[in-house]
Structure formats: C-alpha cells, structure tokens
CSV table of C-alpha atoms in Angstrom, one decimal:
chain,number,residue,atom,x,y,z
A,1,MET,CA,-69.7,-41.4,-8.0
A,2,TRP,CA,-70.6,-45.0,-8.7
A,3,PRO,CA,-73.6,-45.7,-10.9
A,4,ASN,CA,-75.8,-46.7,-7.9
A,5,GLY,CA,-78.8,-44.7,-9.1
A,6,SER,CA,-79.1,-42.3,-6.2
A,7,ALA,CA,-77.4,-39.4,-4.6
A,8,LEU,CA,-75.6,-41.6,-2.1
A,9,GLY,CA,-71.9,-40.9,-1.3
A,10,PRO,CA,-69.0,-42.3,-3.3
A,11,CYS,CA,-68.2,-45.1,-0.8
A,12,PHE,CA,-71.1,-47.3,-2.0
A,13,ARG,CA,-70.3,-49.7,-4.8
A,14,PRO,CA,-72.9,-51.8,-6.5
A,15,THR,CA,-73.5,-55.1,-4.5
A,16,ASN,CA,-75.6,-58.1,-5.0
A,17,ILE,CA,-75.6,-59.7,-1.4
A,18,THR,CA,-79.0,-60.5,0.1
A,19,PRO,CA,-79.9,-59.9,3.8
A,20,GLU,CA,-79.9,-63.7,4.3
A,21,GLU,CA,-76.4,-64.0,3.0
A,22,ARG,CA,-75.2,-61.2,5.3
A,23,ARG,CA,-76.8,-63.0,8.4
A,24,LEU,CA,-74.9,-66.2,7.4
A,25,ILE,CA,-71.6,-64.4,7.0
A,26,ALA,CA,-71.8,-61.7,9.7
A,27,SER,CA,-71.9,-63.5,13.1
A,28,PRO,CA,-72.2,-61.0,16.1
A,29,TRP,CA,-71.2,-63.7,18.4
A,30,PHE,CA,-67.9,-64.6,16.6
A,31,SER,CA,-66.9,-60.9,16.0
A,32,ALA,CA,-67.8,-60.0,19.6
A,33,SER,CA,-65.8,-62.9,21.1
A,34,PHE,CA,-62.9,-62.2,18.8
A,35,CYS,CA,-62.8,-58.6,20.0
A,36,LEU,CA,-63.1,-59.4,23.6
A,37,VAL,CA,-60.3,-62.0,23.5
A,38,GLY,CA,-58.1,-59.4,21.7
A,39,LEU,CA,-58.8,-56.7,24.1
A,40,ALA,CA,-58.3,-58.9,27.2
A,41,SER,CA,-55.0,-60.2,25.7
A,42,ASN,CA,-53.7,-56.7,25.2
A,43,LEU,CA,-54.8,-55.6,28.6
A,44,LEU,CA,-52.9,-58.5,30.1
A,45,ALA,CA,-49.8,-57.7,28.1
A,46,LEU,CA,-50.1,-54.1,29.3
A,47,SER,CA,-50.2,-55.1,32.9
A,48,VAL,CA,-47.2,-57.3,32.5
A,49,LEU,CA,-45.3,-54.5,30.7
A,50,ALA,CA,-46.1,-52.1,33.5
A,51,GLY,CA,-44.3,-54.4,35.9
A,52,ALA,CA,-41.5,-55.1,33.6
A,53,ARG,CA,-40.6,-51.4,33.1
A,54,GLN,CA,-39.6,-51.0,36.6
A,55,GLY,CA,-35.8,-50.8,36.6
A,56,GLY,CA,-33.7,-52.5,33.9
A,57,SER,CA,-31.2,-51.2,31.5
A,58,HIS,CA,-31.7,-48.4,29.1
A,59,ALA,CA,-31.7,-50.7,26.1
A,60,ARG,CA,-34.4,-52.8,27.7
A,61,SER,CA,-36.3,-49.7,28.7
A,62,SER,CA,-36.3,-48.5,25.1
A,63,PHE,CA,-37.5,-51.9,23.8
A,64,LEU,CA,-40.3,-52.0,26.3
A,65,THR,CA,-41.4,-48.5,25.1
A,66,PHE,CA,-41.8,-49.9,21.6
A,67,LEU,CA,-43.5,-52.8,22.9
A,68,CYS,CA,-45.9,-50.7,24.9
A,69,GLY,CA,-46.6,-48.6,21.8
A,70,LEU,CA,-47.3,-51.8,19.8
A,71,VAL,CA,-49.7,-53.2,22.4
A,72,LEU,CA,-51.5,-49.9,22.8
A,73,THR,CA,-51.9,-49.7,19.0
A,74,ASP,CA,-53.3,-53.2,18.8
A,75,PHE,CA,-55.7,-52.5,21.7
A,76,ALA,CA,-57.0,-49.3,20.2
A,77,GLY,CA,-57.4,-50.8,16.8
A,78,LEU,CA,-59.5,-53.7,18.2
A,79,LEU,CA,-61.6,-51.3,20.2
A,80,VAL,CA,-62.5,-48.9,17.4
A,81,THR,CA,-62.8,-51.3,14.5
A,82,GLY,CA,-64.5,-53.9,16.7
A,83,ALA,CA,-67.1,-51.5,18.0
A,84,ILE,CA,-68.2,-50.7,14.4
A,85,VAL,CA,-68.2,-54.2,13.1
A,86,VAL,CA,-69.9,-55.8,16.1
A,87,ALA,CA,-72.6,-53.1,16.1
A,88,GLN,CA,-73.1,-53.8,12.3
A,89,HIS,CA,-73.2,-57.5,12.8
A,90,ALA,CA,-75.6,-57.4,15.7
A,91,VAL,CA,-78.1,-54.9,14.2
A,92,LEU,CA,-77.5,-55.6,10.5
A,93,PHE,CA,-78.1,-51.9,9.8
A,94,ASP,CA,-78.3,-50.7,6.3
A,95,TRP,CA,-75.1,-48.6,5.9
A,96,ARG,CA,-76.6,-46.5,3.1
A,97,ALA,CA,-79.4,-45.3,5.4
A,98,VAL,CA,-77.2,-44.8,8.4
A,99,ASP,CA,-74.2,-43.1,6.7
A,100,PRO,CA,-75.4,-41.7,3.3
A,101,GLY,CA,-72.6,-39.1,3.3
A,102,CYS,CA,-69.9,-41.9,3.9
A,103,ARG,CA,-68.4,-40.2,6.9
A,104,LEU,CA,-68.4,-43.3,9.0
A,105,CYS,CA,-67.1,-45.3,6.1
A,106,GLN,CA,-64.2,-42.9,5.5
A,107,PHE,CA,-63.4,-42.9,9.1
A,108,MET,CA,-63.3,-46.7,9.2
A,109,GLY,CA,-61.1,-46.7,6.2
A,110,VAL,CA,-58.6,-44.3,7.8
A,111,VAL,CA,-58.7,-46.5,10.9
A,112,MET,CA,-58.2,-49.7,9.0
A,113,VAL,CA,-55.1,-48.4,7.1
A,114,PHE,CA,-53.7,-46.7,10.3
A,115,PHE,CA,-53.9,-49.7,12.6
A,116,GLY,CA,-52.8,-52.0,9.8
A,117,LEU,CA,-49.6,-50.1,9.1
A,118,CYS,CA,-48.6,-49.2,12.6
A,119,PRO,CA,-47.8,-52.7,13.8
A,120,LEU,CA,-45.7,-53.4,10.8
A,121,TRP,CA,-43.8,-50.0,11.0
A,122,LEU,CA,-43.3,-50.4,14.9
A,123,GLY,CA,-42.0,-53.9,14.2
A,124,ALA,CA,-39.4,-52.5,11.8
A,125,ALA,CA,-38.6,-49.6,14.2
A,126,MET,CA,-38.0,-52.2,17.0
A,127,ALA,CA,-35.8,-54.3,14.7
A,128,SER,CA,-33.8,-51.2,13.9
A,129,GLU,CA,-33.4,-50.4,17.6
A,130,ARG,CA,-32.2,-53.9,18.5
A,131,TYR,CA,-29.8,-53.9,15.5
A,132,LEU,CA,-28.2,-50.8,16.6
A,133,GLY,CA,-28.2,-51.8,20.3
A,134,ILE,CA,-26.5,-55.1,19.4
A,135,THR,CA,-24.0,-54.1,16.7
A,136,ARG,CA,-23.5,-50.3,17.5
A,137,PRO,CA,-24.0,-50.2,21.3
A,138,PHE,CA,-21.9,-47.0,21.8
A,139,SER,CA,-23.4,-45.0,18.9
A,140,ARG,CA,-26.2,-43.5,20.9
A,141,PRO,CA,-26.5,-41.8,24.3
A,142,ALA,CA,-28.2,-44.2,26.7
A,143,ALA,CA,-29.9,-41.4,28.7
A,144,ALA,CA,-32.1,-40.4,25.8
A,145,SER,CA,-33.2,-43.8,24.7
A,146,GLY,CA,-36.6,-43.6,26.3
A,147,ARG,CA,-37.4,-40.3,24.9
A,148,ARG,CA,-36.1,-41.3,21.5
A,149,ALA,CA,-38.3,-44.5,21.6
A,150,TRP,CA,-41.4,-42.5,22.4
A,151,ALA,CA,-40.6,-39.9,19.7
A,152,THR,CA,-40.2,-42.9,17.2
A,153,VAL,CA,-43.6,-44.3,18.2
A,154,GLY,CA,-45.3,-40.9,17.8
A,155,LEU,CA,-43.5,-40.5,14.3
A,156,VAL,CA,-44.9,-43.9,13.3
A,157,TRP,CA,-48.4,-43.0,14.4
A,158,ALA,CA,-48.3,-39.6,12.6
A,159,SER,CA,-47.0,-41.2,9.5
A,160,ALA,CA,-49.5,-44.0,9.3
A,161,LEU,CA,-52.3,-41.4,9.9
A,162,ALA,CA,-51.0,-39.2,7.2
A,163,LEU,CA,-51.1,-42.0,4.7
A,164,GLY,CA,-54.5,-43.1,5.8
A,165,LEU,CA,-55.8,-39.5,5.1
A,166,LEU,CA,-54.7,-39.6,1.5
A,167,PRO,CA,-58.0,-41.0,0.0
A,168,LEU,CA,-59.7,-38.0,1.7
A,169,LEU,CA,-57.4,-35.8,-0.3
A,170,GLY,CA,-58.2,-37.5,-3.6
A,171,VAL,CA,-55.4,-40.3,-3.7
A,172,GLY,CA,-57.5,-43.5,-3.7
A,173,ARG,CA,-61.0,-44.2,-2.3
A,174,TYR,CA,-62.6,-45.9,0.6
A,175,THR,CA,-65.5,-48.0,-0.2
A,176,LEU,CA,-67.8,-50.4,1.6
A,177,GLN,CA,-66.6,-53.9,1.4
A,178,TYR,CA,-68.4,-57.4,1.2
A,179,PRO,CA,-70.5,-58.3,3.1
A,180,GLY,CA,-71.3,-54.6,3.8
A,181,SER,CA,-69.9,-54.4,7.4
A,182,TRP,CA,-66.5,-52.7,6.9
A,183,CYS,CA,-64.8,-50.1,4.7
A,184,PHE,CA,-61.3,-50.2,3.2
A,185,LEU,CA,-59.3,-49.1,0.2
A,186,THR,CA,-60.8,-49.7,-3.3
A,187,LEU,CA,-59.2,-52.4,-5.5
A,188,GLY,CA,-60.2,-50.5,-8.6
A,189,ALA,CA,-58.2,-49.7,-11.8
A,190,GLN,CA,-58.3,-45.9,-11.5
A,191,PRO,CA,-54.9,-44.4,-11.1
A,192,GLY,CA,-55.6,-43.1,-7.6
A,193,ASP,CA,-56.9,-46.6,-6.5
A,194,VAL,CA,-53.9,-48.3,-8.0
A,195,ALA,CA,-51.4,-45.8,-6.5
A,196,PHE,CA,-52.8,-46.0,-3.0
A,197,GLY,CA,-53.2,-49.8,-3.1
A,198,LEU,CA,-49.5,-50.2,-4.2
A,199,LEU,CA,-48.3,-47.6,-1.7
A,200,PHE,CA,-50.1,-49.5,1.2
A,201,SER,CA,-48.8,-52.9,0.0
A,202,LEU,CA,-45.3,-51.8,-0.7
A,203,LEU,CA,-44.8,-49.8,2.6
A,204,GLY,CA,-46.2,-52.8,4.5
A,205,GLY,CA,-44.1,-55.3,2.7
A,206,LEU,CA,-40.8,-53.2,2.9
A,207,SER,CA,-41.3,-52.9,6.7
A,208,VAL,CA,-41.6,-56.7,7.0
A,209,GLY,CA,-38.6,-57.2,4.7
A,210,LEU,CA,-36.5,-54.7,6.7
A,211,SER,CA,-37.5,-56.4,9.9
A,212,PHE,CA,-36.4,-59.9,8.6
A,213,LEU,CA,-33.0,-58.4,7.5
A,214,LEU,CA,-32.2,-56.6,10.6
A,215,ASN,CA,-33.4,-59.4,12.9
A,216,THR,CA,-31.3,-61.9,11.1
A,217,ILE,CA,-28.3,-59.8,11.5
A,218,SER,CA,-29.0,-59.3,15.2
A,219,VAL,CA,-29.6,-63.0,15.8
A,220,ALA,CA,-26.4,-63.8,13.9
A,221,ALA,CA,-24.4,-61.4,16.1
A,222,LEU,CA,-25.9,-63.0,19.3
A,223,CYS,CA,-24.9,-66.5,17.9
A,224,HIS,CA,-21.4,-65.3,17.2
A,225,VAL,CA,-21.1,-64.2,20.9
A,226,TYR,CA,-22.5,-67.6,22.1
A,227,HIS,CA,-20.1,-69.7,19.9
A,228,GLY,CA,-17.1,-67.4,19.8
A,229,GLN,CA,-13.7,-67.9,21.3
A,230,GLU,CA,-14.7,-66.0,24.4
A,231,ALA,CA,-18.0,-67.8,24.8
A,232,ALA,CA,-17.0,-69.2,28.2
A,233,GLN,CA,-16.1,-65.8,29.7
A,234,GLN,CA,-18.8,-63.6,27.9
A,235,ARG,CA,-22.3,-64.4,27.1
A,236,PRO,CA,-25.2,-62.2,25.8
A,237,ARG,CA,-27.3,-61.0,28.8
A,238,ASP,CA,-30.6,-62.9,29.3
A,239,CYS,CA,-32.6,-59.7,28.5
A,240,GLU,CA,-30.9,-59.3,25.1
A,241,VAL,CA,-31.7,-62.9,24.1
A,242,GLU,CA,-35.3,-62.4,25.5
A,243,MET,CA,-35.8,-59.2,23.4
A,244,MET,CA,-34.6,-60.9,20.3
A,245,ALA,CA,-36.8,-63.9,20.9
A,246,GLN,CA,-39.8,-61.7,21.4
A,247,LEU,CA,-38.9,-59.5,18.3
A,248,THR,CA,-38.5,-62.6,16.1
A,249,GLY,CA,-41.9,-63.8,17.2
A,250,ILE,CA,-43.5,-60.5,16.5
A,251,MET,CA,-41.9,-60.5,13.0
A,252,ALA,CA,-43.1,-64.1,12.3
A,253,VAL,CA,-46.7,-63.2,13.4
A,254,ALA,CA,-46.8,-60.1,11.3
A,255,THR,CA,-45.4,-61.9,8.2
A,256,ILE,CA,-47.9,-64.7,8.4
A,257,CYS,CA,-50.9,-62.6,9.2
A,258,TRP,CA,-50.2,-59.6,6.8
A,259,MET,CA,-48.3,-60.8,3.8
A,260,PRO,CA,-51.2,-62.6,2.2
A,261,LEU,CA,-53.3,-59.5,2.3
A,262,LEU,CA,-50.6,-57.2,1.1
A,263,VAL,CA,-49.6,-59.5,-1.8
A,264,PHE,CA,-53.3,-59.9,-2.8
A,265,ILE,CA,-53.9,-56.2,-2.9
A,266,ALA,CA,-50.9,-55.6,-5.1
A,267,GLN,CA,-51.8,-58.4,-7.4
A,268,THR,CA,-55.5,-57.2,-7.7
A,269,VAL,CA,-54.9,-53.6,-8.5
A,270,LEU,CA,-52.4,-54.6,-11.1
A,271,ARG,CA,-54.5,-57.3,-12.7
A,272,SER,CA,-55.1,-57.1,-16.4
A,273,PRO,CA,-58.0,-57.0,-17.3
A,274,PRO,CA,-59.0,-55.1,-14.1
A,275,ALA,CA,-60.5,-57.0,-11.3
A,276,MET,CA,-63.0,-54.4,-10.8
A,277,SER,CA,-65.7,-53.6,-13.5
A,278,PRO,CA,-66.3,-49.9,-14.6
A,279,THR,CA,-69.5,-50.0,-12.5
A,280,GLY,CA,-67.5,-50.9,-9.4
A,281,GLN,CA,-68.2,-54.4,-9.0
A,282,LEU,CA,-65.8,-57.2,-8.0
A,283,SER,CA,-66.3,-60.9,-8.5
A,284,ARG,CA,-67.6,-62.8,-5.6
A,285,ALA,CA,-64.5,-64.9,-5.5
A,286,THR,CA,-62.3,-61.7,-5.2
A,287,GLU,CA,-64.6,-60.2,-2.5
A,288,GLN,CA,-64.5,-63.4,-0.4
A,289,ARG,CA,-60.6,-63.7,-0.7
A,290,LEU,CA,-60.3,-60.1,0.5
A,291,LEU,CA,-62.6,-60.8,3.5
A,292,ILE,CA,-60.6,-63.9,4.3
A,293,TYR,CA,-57.2,-62.2,4.1
A,294,LEU,CA,-58.5,-59.3,6.2
A,295,ARG,CA,-59.7,-61.7,9.0
A,296,VAL,CA,-56.4,-63.3,8.9
A,297,ALA,CA,-54.5,-60.0,9.2
A,298,THR,CA,-56.7,-59.0,12.3
A,299,TRP,CA,-55.2,-62.0,14.1
A,300,ASN,CA,-52.0,-60.1,14.4
A,301,GLN,CA,-53.7,-57.9,17.0
A,302,ILE,CA,-54.5,-60.8,19.2
A,303,LEU,CA,-51.2,-62.8,18.8
A,304,ASP,CA,-48.8,-59.8,19.3
A,305,PRO,CA,-49.4,-59.5,23.1
A,306,TRP,CA,-49.1,-63.3,23.5
A,307,VAL,CA,-45.7,-63.3,21.8
A,308,TYR,CA,-44.5,-61.0,24.6
A,309,ILE,CA,-46.4,-62.8,27.4
A,310,LEU,CA,-45.1,-66.2,26.4
A,311,PHE,CA,-41.5,-65.3,25.4
A,312,ARG,CA,-40.5,-63.8,28.7
A,313,ARG,CA,-37.6,-65.2,30.7
A,314,ALA,CA,-39.9,-66.4,33.5
A,315,VAL,CA,-42.0,-68.5,31.1
A,316,ILE,CA,-39.0,-69.8,29.2
A,317,ARG,CA,-37.2,-70.9,32.5
A,318,ARG,CA,-40.3,-72.8,33.6
A,319,LEU,CA,-40.3,-74.7,30.4
A,320,HIS,CA,-36.5,-75.1,30.4
A,321,PRO,CA,-35.3,-75.1,34.0
A,322,ARG,CA,-31.6,-75.5,32.9
A,323,LEU,CA,-31.6,-72.0,31.4
A,324,GLY,CA,-32.1,-70.6,34.9
A,325,ALA,CA,-29.0,-72.3,36.2
A,326,ARG,CA,-26.7,-70.6,33.7
A,327,PRO,CA,-24.1,-68.3,35.4
A,328,ARG,CA,-25.0,-64.7,35.3
A,329,SER,CA,-23.8,-63.2,32.1
A,330,LEU,CA,-22.2,-60.1,30.9
A,331,SER,CA,-23.1,-57.6,28.3
A,332,LEU,CA,-22.1,-58.4,24.7
A,333,GLN,CA,-21.2,-54.8,24.0
A,334,PRO,CA,-17.4,-55.0,24.6
A,335,GLN,CA,-16.9,-58.0,22.3
A,336,LEU,CA,-18.9,-56.5,19.4
A,337,THR,CA,-17.2,-53.1,19.6
A,338,GLN,CA,-13.7,-54.5,20.4
A,339,ARG,CA,-12.9,-51.6,22.6
A,340,PRO,CA,-10.0,-51.8,24.9
A,341,THR,CA,-10.8,-52.2,28.6
A,342,VAL,CA,-9.3,-49.6,30.9
A,343,GLN,CA,-7.7,-51.1,34.0
C-alpha cells in the first residue's frame, strides 16, 4: 500500500496534479478523434484483407493470417483502451471514487501490456515465417500453413496475456499514471517492479531485434535472386516482394513507435538513485516523458493498417506503372534450395 492516508487500493500513488491541469492535458476531442481514426483504419484494412485472402498461394495465405491477427489486435486494443481513456477525459471522473478497489486499473494495466507486446511479437512471428518461406521453402508442409499461422497467433495472444497477469500474481504492480487517466506498470525500485519492467522492455526489444535480423536476411535473399546470374530467367514473385515490403514497413513503424518507451522503462527502473521515491512519487519530468512515449507508442496501432493498405501491389503499380509491365515471374524457391528439376 502507498502512504495515501486512506484504505484505497494499491494502485493509487500520491499525485499533485490539479483538476485544472488535468483539463488542459486530457482533451476528450483529441482522444476520441485519435481512437476513431485508428478504428476506421483497422476496419478498412480488415475489409481489404478479406478480399485479399480469396485464393493465392499457401505462403501468402499464411502471411495474411498473421496480418489479420495483427489488425484484429490493433483494433481491439484501440477499442478497449480508448473506451476507458475517452470516458475519463470526457467526464474527468475521480478514479479513486469510481474504482477504489483498483479492479478497473488492474484490468487496464493488463490490457496495456497485452496490446503493447502482441504487435511486437506478431511482427517477430511474421518475420520468422517469411524467413523460413524464403530461405527454407521445402521445410514445412504447405497444407498446414494456415492452421499453423492461426496457432501461432493464438500462442502469441496467450503468452502476452500470461505476462500481463504477472502483476496480479505479485510480480510488479499496476498503478494510476499521470495525469490520472490510465494505468500501467510501476516504474519503482522494488524488486518486483524492476523485474517486471525489465521483462516487458527486454521481451519487446528482443522481438524488434529479431524482426530486424530476420527481415534483413530475407531481403538479402530476395536481392540475391534479383541480381544473380539467373536474374533474367527467374525473379521473385510479386507477392513475395510485396510481403517483404509490408513486413519491413511494419517493423519500421514498431521500432519508431515502441523503442523509445521500452528504452525509457528500462532506464528508469535501473536508475540510481531510484526515480520513484519511497512514497511512490515520480518527478513531473519523468511522468511527462512516460506519457509522451506512451502516446507515441499508440500510433503503432494506427499506422500498422496503413502499411498494409499502401504497400499493396495495386497501389505500388499506380505509383510506378513500369512495375506492372514486368513479365510474370517465377517462384524463387528452386534457386534458393538448388534442388534439381525433374524433367
């Protein structure tokens, strides 16, 4: 319990923000517009995905399954967190009066961790799938690719949920954050807070690093096929180039949006002397930086669907008509595996 002088739940740290300051920071119009744009973007991406899933190769079907899981995750994250934040900004309710037992705060903390890690882990899973599809095309049965992709998406969701539930089991804590409209992990110096903060940061950072490594290898393999000795006879299929362009864009967006927050959390919980006082207070500069980095991270949920929408072949060919005139290409699988062709 924090020394807040009452029997309130453990999620309430001492704060010194006034209602006037909260009104200046918490704009219901901005938060509502932000959520509506994000929800509309993800709905548009889902409609485009529904049309793209009709037919196509097994590899593309598997990739689109991962994309569908990513867009659904972003949509649900904006819907759940946005409903809480917009309501708080619109009414400016006193969280202590509405949720004295911290159940809503704990729920929002779990949701924030879950929807924060899922896009990063799904991006790493997509990078792994494309890496295997390009460099080891005969290592997996094609018929099971769709089922395997949905199983992987389910595993990512289950793993992120399990991690988000750790503070409810005593590893770390979820507390109300500045300016009093959202809950997240605690940047404290207690062993549980440090362990959970580092776990969240390291798992998120490692997934971004793994995506970068595997995507670099995959792009290098595609470039090798383009510029190899058999480039005139064999090119990567358009869909393979399209998938790598989309995946690279998703990785870039995730890196730009999430790495500042992940690095900040790790730096703050490891700071000496501790950033949080024994009474649970953070400096105003630390609280404001956390809020800014969190807002930057939420842009990931809006930009992800637009990466898929804008990096499709139909859009790219409109921008570069010469790409559409290229002769129909073959699969890059035989060149990468160097298997003999049976006549």
